[in-house]
Coordinates of C-alpha atoms in Angstrom, one line a residue:
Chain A
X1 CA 13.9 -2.9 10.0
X2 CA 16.4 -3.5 7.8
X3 CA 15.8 -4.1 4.2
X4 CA 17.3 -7.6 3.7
X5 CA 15.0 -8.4 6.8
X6 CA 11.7 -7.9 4.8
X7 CA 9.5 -10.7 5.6
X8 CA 8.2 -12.6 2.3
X9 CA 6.0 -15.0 4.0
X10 CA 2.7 -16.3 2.2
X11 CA -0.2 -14.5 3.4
X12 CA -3.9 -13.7 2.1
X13 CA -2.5 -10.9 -0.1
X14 CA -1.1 -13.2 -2.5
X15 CA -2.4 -12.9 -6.3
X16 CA -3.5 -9.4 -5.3
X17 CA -0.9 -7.5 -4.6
X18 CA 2.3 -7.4 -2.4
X19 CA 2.5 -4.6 0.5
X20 CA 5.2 -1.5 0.4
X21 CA 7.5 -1.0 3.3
X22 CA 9.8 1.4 4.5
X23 CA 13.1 -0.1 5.3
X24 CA 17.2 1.1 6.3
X25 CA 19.1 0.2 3.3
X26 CA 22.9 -0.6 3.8
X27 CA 23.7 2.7 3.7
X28 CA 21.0 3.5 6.9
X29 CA 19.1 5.9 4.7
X30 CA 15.0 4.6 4.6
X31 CA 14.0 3.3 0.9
X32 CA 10.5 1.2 0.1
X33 CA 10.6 -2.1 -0.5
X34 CA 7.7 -4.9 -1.0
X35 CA 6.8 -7.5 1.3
X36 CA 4.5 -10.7 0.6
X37 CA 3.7 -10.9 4.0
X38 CA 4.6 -11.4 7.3
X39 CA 4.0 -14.9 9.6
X40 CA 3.1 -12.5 12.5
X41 CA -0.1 -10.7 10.9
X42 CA -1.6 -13.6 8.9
X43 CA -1.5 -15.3 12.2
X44 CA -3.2 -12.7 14.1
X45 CA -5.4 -12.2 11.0
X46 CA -6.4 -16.1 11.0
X47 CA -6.9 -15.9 14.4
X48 CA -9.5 -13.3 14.1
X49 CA -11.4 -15.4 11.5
X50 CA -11.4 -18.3 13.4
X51 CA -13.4 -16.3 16.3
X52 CA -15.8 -15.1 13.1
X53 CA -16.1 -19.2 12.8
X54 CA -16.7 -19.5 16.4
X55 CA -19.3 -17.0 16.5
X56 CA -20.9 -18.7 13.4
X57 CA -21.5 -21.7 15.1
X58 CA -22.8 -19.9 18.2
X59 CA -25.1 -18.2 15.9
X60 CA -26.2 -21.7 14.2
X61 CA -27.2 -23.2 17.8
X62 CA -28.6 -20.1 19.0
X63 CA -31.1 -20.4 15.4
X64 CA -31.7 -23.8 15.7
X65 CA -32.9 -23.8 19.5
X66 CA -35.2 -21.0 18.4
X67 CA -33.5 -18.4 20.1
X68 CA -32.9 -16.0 17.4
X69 CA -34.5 -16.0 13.4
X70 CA -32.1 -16.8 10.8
X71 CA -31.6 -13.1 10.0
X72 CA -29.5 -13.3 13.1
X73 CA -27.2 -16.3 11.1
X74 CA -27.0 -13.8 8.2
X75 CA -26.0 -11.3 10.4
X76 CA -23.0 -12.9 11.7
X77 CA -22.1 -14.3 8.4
X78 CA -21.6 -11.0 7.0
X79 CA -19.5 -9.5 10.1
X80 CA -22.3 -7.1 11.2
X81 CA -23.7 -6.0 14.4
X82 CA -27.3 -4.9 15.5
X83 CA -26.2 -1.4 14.8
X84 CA -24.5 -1.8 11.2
X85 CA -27.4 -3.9 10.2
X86 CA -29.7 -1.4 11.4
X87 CA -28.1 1.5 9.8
X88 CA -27.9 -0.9 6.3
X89 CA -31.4 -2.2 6.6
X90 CA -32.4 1.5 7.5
X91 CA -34.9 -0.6 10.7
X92 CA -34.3 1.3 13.9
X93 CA -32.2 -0.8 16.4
X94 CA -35.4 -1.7 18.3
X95 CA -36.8 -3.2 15.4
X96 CA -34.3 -5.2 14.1
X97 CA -33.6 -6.3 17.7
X98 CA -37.1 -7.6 17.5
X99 CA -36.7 -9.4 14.2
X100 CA -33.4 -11.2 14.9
X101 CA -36.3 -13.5 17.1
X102 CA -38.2 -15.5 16.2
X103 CA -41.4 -14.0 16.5
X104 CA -40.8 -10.5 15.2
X105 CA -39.1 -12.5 12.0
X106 CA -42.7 -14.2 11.8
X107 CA -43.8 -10.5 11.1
X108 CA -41.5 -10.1 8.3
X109 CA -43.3 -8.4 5.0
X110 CA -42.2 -7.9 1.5
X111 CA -40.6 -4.7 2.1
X112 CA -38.8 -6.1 5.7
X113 CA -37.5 -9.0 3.4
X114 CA -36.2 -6.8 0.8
X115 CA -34.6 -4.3 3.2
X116 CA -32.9 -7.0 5.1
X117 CA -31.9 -8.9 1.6
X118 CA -30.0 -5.7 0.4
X119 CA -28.0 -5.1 3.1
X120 CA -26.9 -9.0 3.1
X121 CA -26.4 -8.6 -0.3
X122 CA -27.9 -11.4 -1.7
X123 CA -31.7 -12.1 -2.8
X124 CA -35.0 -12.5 -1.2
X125 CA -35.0 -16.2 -2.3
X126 CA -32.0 -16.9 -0.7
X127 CA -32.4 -15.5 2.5
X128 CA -35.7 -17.1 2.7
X129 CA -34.3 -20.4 1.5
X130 CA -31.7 -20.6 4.0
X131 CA -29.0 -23.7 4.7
X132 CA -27.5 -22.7 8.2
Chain B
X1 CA 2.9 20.7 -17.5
X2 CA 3.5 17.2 -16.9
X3 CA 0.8 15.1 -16.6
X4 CA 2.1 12.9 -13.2
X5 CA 1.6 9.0 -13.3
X6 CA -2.3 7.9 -12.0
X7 CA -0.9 5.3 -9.4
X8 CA 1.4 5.6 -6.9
X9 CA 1.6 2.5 -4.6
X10 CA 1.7 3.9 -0.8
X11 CA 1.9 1.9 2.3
X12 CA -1.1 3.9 4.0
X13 CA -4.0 4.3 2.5
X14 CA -4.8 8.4 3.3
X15 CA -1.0 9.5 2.5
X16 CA -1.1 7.9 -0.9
X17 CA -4.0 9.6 -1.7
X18 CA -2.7 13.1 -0.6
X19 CA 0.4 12.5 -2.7
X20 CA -1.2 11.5 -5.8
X21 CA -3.9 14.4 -5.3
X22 CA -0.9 16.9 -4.6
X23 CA 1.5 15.8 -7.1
X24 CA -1.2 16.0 -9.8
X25 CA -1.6 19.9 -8.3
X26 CA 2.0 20.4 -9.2
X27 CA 4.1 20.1 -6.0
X28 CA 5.9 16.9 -7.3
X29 CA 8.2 16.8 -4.2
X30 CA 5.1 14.9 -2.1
X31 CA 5.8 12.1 -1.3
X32 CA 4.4 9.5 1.0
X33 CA 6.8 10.4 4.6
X34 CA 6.6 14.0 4.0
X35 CA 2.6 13.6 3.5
X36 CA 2.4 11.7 6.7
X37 CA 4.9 14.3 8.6
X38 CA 3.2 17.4 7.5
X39 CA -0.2 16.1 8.4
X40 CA 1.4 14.9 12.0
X41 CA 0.1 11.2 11.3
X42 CA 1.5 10.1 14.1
X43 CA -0.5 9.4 17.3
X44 CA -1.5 6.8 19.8
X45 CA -4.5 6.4 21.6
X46 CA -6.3 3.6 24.1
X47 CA -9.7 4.8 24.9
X48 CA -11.0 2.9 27.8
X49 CA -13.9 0.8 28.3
X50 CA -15.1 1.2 24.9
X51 CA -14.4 -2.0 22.4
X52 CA -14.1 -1.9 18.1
X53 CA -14.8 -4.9 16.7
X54 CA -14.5 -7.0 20.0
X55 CA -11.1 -5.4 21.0
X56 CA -9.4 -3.0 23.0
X57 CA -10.0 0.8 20.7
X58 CA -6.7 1.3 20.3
X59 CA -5.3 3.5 17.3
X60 CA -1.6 4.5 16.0
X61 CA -2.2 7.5 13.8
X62 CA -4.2 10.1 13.9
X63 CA -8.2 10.8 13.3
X64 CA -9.2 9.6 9.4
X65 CA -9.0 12.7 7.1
X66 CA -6.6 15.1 9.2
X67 CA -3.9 14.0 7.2
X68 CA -5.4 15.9 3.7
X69 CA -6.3 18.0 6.0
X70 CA -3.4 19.2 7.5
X71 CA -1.3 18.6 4.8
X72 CA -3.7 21.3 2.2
X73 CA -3.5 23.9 4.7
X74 CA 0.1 23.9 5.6
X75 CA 1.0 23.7 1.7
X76 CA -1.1 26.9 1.0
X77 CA -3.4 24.5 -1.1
X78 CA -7.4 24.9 -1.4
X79 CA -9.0 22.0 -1.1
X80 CA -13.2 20.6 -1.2
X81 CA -14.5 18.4 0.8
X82 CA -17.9 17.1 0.8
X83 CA -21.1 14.4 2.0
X84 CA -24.3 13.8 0.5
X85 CA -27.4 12.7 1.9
X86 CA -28.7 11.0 -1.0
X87 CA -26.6 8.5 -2.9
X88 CA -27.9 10.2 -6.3
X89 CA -26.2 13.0 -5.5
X90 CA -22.9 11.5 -4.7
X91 CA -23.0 10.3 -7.6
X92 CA -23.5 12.4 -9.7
X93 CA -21.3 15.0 -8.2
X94 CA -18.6 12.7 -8.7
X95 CA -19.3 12.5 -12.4
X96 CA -19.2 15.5 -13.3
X97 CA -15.7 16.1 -11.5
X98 CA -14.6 13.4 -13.6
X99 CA -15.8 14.6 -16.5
X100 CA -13.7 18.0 -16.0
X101 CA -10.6 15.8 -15.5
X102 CA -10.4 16.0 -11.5
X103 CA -8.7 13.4 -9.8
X104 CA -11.0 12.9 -7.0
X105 CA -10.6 11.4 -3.3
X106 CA -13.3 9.2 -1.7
X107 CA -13.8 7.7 1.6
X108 CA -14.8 4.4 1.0
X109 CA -15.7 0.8 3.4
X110 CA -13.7 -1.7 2.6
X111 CA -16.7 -4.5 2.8
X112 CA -17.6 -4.5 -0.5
X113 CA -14.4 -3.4 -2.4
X114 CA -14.4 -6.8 -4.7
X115 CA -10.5 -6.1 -5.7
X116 CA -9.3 -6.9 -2.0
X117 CA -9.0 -10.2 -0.9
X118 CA -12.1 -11.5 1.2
X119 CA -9.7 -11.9 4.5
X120 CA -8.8 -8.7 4.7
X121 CA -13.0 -7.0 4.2
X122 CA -14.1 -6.2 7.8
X123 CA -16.4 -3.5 8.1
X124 CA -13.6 -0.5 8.4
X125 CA -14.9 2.4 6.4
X126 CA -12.1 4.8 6.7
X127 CA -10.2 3.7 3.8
X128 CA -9.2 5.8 0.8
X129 CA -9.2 6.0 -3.0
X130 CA -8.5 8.3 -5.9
X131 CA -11.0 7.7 -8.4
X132 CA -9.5 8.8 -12.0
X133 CA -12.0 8.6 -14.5
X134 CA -15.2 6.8 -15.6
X135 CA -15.8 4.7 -18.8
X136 CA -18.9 3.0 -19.9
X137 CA -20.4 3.0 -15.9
X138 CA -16.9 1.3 -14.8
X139 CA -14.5 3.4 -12.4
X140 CA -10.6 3.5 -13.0
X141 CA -9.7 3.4 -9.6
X142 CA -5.8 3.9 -8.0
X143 CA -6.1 2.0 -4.5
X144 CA -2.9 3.2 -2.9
X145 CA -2.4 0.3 -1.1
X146 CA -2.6 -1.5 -4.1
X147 CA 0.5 -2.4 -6.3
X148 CA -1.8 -1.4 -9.7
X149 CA -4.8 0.6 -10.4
X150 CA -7.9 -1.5 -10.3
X151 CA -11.6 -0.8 -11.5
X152 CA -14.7 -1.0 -9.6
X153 CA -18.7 -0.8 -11.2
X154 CA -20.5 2.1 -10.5
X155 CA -23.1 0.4 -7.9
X156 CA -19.9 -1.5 -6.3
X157 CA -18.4 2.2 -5.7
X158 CA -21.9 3.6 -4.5
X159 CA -22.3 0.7 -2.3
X160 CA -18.6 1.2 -1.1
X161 CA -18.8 5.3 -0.5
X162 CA -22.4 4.2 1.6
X163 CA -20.9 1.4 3.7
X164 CA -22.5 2.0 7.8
X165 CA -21.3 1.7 10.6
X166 CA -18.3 3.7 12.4
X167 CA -17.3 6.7 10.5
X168 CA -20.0 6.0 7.7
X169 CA -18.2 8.0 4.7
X170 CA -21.3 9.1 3.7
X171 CA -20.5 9.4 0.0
X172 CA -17.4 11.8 0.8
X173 CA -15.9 13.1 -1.5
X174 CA -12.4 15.5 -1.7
X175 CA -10.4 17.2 -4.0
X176 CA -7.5 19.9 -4.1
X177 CA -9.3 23.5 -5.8
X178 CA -7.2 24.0 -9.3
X179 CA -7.5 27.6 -8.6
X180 CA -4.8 27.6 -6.0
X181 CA -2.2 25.9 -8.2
X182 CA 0.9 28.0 -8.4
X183 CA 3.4 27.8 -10.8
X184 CA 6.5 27.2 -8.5
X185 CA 6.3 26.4 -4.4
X186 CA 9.5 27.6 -2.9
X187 CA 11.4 25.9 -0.6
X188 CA 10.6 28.1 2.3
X189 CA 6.8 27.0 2.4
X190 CA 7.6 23.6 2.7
X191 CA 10.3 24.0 5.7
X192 CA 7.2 25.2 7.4
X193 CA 4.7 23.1 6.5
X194 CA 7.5 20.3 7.9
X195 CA 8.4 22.3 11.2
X196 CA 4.5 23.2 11.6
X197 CA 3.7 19.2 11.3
X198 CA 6.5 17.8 13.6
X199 CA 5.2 21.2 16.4
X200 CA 1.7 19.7 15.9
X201 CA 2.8 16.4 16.3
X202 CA 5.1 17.2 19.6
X203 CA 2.2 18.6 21.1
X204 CA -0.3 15.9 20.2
X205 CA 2.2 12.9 21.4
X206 CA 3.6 14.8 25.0
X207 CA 1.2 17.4 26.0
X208 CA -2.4 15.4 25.1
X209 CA -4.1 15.6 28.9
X210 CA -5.3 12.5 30.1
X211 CA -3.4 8.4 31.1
X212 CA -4.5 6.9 27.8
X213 CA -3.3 9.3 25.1
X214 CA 0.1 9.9 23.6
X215 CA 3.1 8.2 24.7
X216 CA 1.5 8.1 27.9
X217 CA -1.1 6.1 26.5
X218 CA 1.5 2.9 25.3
X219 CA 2.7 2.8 29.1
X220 CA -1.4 2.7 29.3
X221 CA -2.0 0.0 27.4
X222 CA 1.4 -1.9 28.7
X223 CA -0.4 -1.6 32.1
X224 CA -3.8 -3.1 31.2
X225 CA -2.0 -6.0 29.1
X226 CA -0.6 -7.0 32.5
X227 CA -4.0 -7.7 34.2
X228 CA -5.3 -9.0 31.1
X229 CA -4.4 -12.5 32.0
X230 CA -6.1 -12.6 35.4
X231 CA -8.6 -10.1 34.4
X232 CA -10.3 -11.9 31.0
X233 CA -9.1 -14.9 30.9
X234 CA -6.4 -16.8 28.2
X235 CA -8.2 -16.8 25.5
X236 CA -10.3 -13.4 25.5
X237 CA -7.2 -11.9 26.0
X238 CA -5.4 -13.5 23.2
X239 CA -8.0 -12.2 20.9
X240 CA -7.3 -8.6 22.5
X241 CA -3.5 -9.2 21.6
X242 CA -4.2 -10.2 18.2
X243 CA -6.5 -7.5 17.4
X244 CA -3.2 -4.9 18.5
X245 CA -0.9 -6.9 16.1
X246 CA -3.8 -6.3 13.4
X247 CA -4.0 -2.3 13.8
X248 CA -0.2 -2.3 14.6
X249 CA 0.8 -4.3 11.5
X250 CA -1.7 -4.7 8.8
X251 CA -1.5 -3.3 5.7
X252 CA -2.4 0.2 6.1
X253 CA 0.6 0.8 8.8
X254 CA 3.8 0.6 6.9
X255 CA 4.7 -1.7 9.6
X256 CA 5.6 -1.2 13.4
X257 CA 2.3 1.0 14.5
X258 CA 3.3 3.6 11.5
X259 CA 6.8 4.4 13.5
X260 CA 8.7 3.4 10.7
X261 CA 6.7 5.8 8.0
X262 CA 7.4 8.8 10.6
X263 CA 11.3 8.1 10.6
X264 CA 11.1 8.1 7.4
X265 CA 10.0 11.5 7.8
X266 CA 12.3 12.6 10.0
X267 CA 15.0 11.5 7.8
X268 CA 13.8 13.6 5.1
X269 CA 13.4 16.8 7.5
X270 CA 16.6 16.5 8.6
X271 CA 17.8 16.8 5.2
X272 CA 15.2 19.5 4.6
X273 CA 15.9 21.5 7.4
X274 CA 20.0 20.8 8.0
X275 CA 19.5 19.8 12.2
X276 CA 21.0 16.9 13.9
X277 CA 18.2 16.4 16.3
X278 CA 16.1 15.6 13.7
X279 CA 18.1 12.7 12.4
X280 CA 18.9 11.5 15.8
X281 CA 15.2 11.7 16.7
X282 CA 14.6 9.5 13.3
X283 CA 16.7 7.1 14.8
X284 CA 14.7 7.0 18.4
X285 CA 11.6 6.4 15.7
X286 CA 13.0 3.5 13.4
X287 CA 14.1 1.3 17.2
X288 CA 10.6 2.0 18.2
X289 CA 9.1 0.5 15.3
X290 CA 11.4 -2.4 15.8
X291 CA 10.0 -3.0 19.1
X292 CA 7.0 -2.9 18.1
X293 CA 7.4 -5.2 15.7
X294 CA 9.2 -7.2 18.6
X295 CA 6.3 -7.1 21.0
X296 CA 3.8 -7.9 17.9
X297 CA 6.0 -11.1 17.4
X298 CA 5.5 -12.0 21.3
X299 CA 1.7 -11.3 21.1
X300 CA 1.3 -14.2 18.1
X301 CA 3.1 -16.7 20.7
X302 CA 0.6 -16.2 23.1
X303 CA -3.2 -16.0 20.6
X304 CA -1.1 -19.2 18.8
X305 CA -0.5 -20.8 22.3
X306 CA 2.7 -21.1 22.5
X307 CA 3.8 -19.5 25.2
X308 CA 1.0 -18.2 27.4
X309 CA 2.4 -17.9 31.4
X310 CA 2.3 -14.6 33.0
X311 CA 5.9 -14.0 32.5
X312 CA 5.4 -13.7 28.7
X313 CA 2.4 -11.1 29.7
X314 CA 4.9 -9.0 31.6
X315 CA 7.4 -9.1 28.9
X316 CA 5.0 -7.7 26.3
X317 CA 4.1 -5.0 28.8
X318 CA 7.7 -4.3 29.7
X319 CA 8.4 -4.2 26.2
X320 CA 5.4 -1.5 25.9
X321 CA 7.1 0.6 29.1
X322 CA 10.1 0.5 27.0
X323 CA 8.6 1.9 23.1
X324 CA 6.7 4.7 25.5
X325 CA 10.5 5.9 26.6
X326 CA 12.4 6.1 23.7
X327 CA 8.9 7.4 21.6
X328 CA 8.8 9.7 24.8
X329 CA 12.6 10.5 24.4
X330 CA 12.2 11.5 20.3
X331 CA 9.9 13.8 20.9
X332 CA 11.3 15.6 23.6
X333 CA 13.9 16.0 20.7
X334 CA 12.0 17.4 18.3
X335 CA 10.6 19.6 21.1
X336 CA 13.9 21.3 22.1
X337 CA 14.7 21.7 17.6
X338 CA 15.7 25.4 17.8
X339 CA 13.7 26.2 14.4
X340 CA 14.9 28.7 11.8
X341 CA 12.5 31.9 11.9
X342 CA 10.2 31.5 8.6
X343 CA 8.3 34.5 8.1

């Protein structure tokens, strides 16, 4: 890549900080240079959001039919898998598998509530008051 | 001595942190290429059947931490490394390093860093951060990826050095020993460390066993992208795509999978070490980052939807076949570099 070809495309990185390069100046000898942000990657980044928004709505349905507790929503929300979530809330997998349903969230006591509001990071209240 | 400036802005995360942890131990040569050369950061891999986040595990450089790694030992510098089982701890061991003016590195997840922006916090915990001192339970903090230094709160950084999930950093904690500081590194040490890095590096990208490793493994991955089509469907496989262009390109890479960074290194060697072949083999380097960058261009037509036949497939693969050559080619290069006999 040549250093007048440095992409300055908008991007997500704006107003926090530009990325450094390493680029052929005229001379063919490598120098840094800073780039905004290239088309290419916020595409393929916004691309991988918008299956994080897909998966969202999946999740919604799936807690509305009664197919999974809300803890499964909050799951989701915050990117996290049975495993992650079980290492954060510090539940073996089993467990948390069991209150991601229904039932097992009926089962649910101070200390599960707690557990499973620090690793959303957010408070009891709000996870119990949840808007899907 | 000259106390070196706190940030240095780095286009990957680990290298920048080598440099500013190395500089500050005196050898003010480091820079970000020559970290990355010396700890052979280069590397490709496709593991098969097992998925990251939804996508093919694919990887560019080499395993999280081997670059400080590498790079202490072949500089003759003593380094510490360290985990903690309880959080406390962590914390408190990083405190008191502080206090005796250490410059500290810490594997951190990027989840919860509140100074990057929201797109870019997946759940990746290798990344890396010099922590520079503590005042009044706030952390001055020199992201390397970052164009200033930035501050985080002390249960923001906990939270950070305990994020879960793949290669939980489990409040890790490095930093170069003071002890081994020497007044003055001589030249000959560092045409080792480089000619040790680039062996390493050779034997690592040719001679790794196995389809799916090395610069076998890009012709590997060039052959599954083929049958993707058929195989997953349009639209699983444009999610695989994208998620290549996102460890190829993202911030973190320097651009083009890292290739780039490396003949940047080469460049330098060459210099370093007076030998043709290196530059040359720079050259082989910068052409395959440009391809890369090529096939990552090809790779958004087809997860945007605009051009998604077969024949664009085949192109992205053929385009694969070709970086595995001319990577293949460079480093049969650097192989046949008839090096000088250090002691």
């Amino acid at each position: 890549m040549k250093k007048e070809e440095v992409p300055q495309d908008a991007s997500a990185l704006q107003g926090y900080t530009r990325e450094l390069c390493y680029v052929k100046d005229e001379d063919g000898k490598f120098v840094t240079s800073l780039s905004s942000g290239w088309e290419v990657k916020a595409q393929a980044l916004e691309h991988a959001w918008d299956e994080v928004e897909e998966q969202l709505e999946e999740a919604r349905t799936l807690v509305r039919v009664g197919k999974r507790s809300p803890l499964y929503f909050f799951m989701k929300k915050n990117l996290m898998n049975l495993s992650i979530l079980s290492n954060y809330s510090g539940f073996g997998r089993i467990l948390v598998w069991f209150h991601l349903r229904p039932l097992g969230y009926r089962f649910l006591g101070a200390k599960g509530w707690a557990r499973y509001a620090e690793a959303f990071n957010c408070s009891v209240e709000d996870l119990k008051n949840h808007k899907l | 001595m000259q106390q070196q400036a706190e940030h240095i802005q780095s286009a990957h995360c680990e290298n920048g942190v080598v440099v500013n942890l190395l500089r500050d131990h005196g050898l003010a040569f480091m820079n970000e290429p020559l970290a990355f050369g010396i700890g052979s950061g280069l590397f490709y891999i496709h593991l098969p059947v097992l998925k990251l986040n939804n996508g093919p595990a694919i990887t560019f450089r080499t395993m999280p931490g081997a670059i400080f790694k590498r790079s202490c030992r072949l500089l003759d510098v003593d380094y510490v490394s360290r985990r903690f089982s309880q959080p406390a701890a962590a914390e408190a061991y990083l405190d008191k390093l502080l206090e005796q003016g250490r410059r500290v590195g810490c594997q951190v997840g990027v989840f919860n860093l509140s100074y990057l922006p929201v797109e870019y916090r997946f759940h990746f915990n290798a990344h890396n951060i010099v922590v520079l001192g503590k005042e009044q339970g706030v952390y001055r903090i020199s992201d390397t990826v970052m164009e200033a230094p930035v501050t985080l709160s002390a249960p923001e950084l906990l939270k950070a050095r305990y994020a879960q999930g793949l290669y939980a950093p489990k409040g890790h904690v490095y930093y170069v020993d003071a002890a081994s500081r020497r007044e003055k590194t001589d030249e000959a040490l560092l045409q080792k460390a480089v000619q040790r890095g680039i062996k390493r590096n050779v034997r690592d990208m040719l001679y790794i066993p196995g389809a799916f490793a090395g610069v076998s493994g890009i012709k590997y991955t060039g052959k599954k992208i083929e049958k993707w089509r058929e195989q997953l469907g349009l639209k699983k496989a444009g999610r695989y795509l994208g998620h290549i262009v996102r460890m190829q390109e993202e911030i973190g890479t320097g651009g083009g999978g890292f290739r780039f960074l490396y003949a940047a290194f080469l460049e330098q060697a060459a210099d370093l070490l007076q030998s043709e072949k290196l530059s040359l083999a720079s050259d082989d380097f910068t052409r395959a980052g440009d391809l890369w960058r090529q096939s990552a261009v090809l790779m958004a037509g087809v997860f945007k939807g605009r051009h998604t036949g077969q024949e664009r497939f085949n192109e992205i693969a053929a385009l694969f076949y070709e970086i595995s050559d001319i990577e293949k080619q460079g480093f049969q290069r650097l192989a046949k570099v008839k090096w000088k006999e250090g002691k």
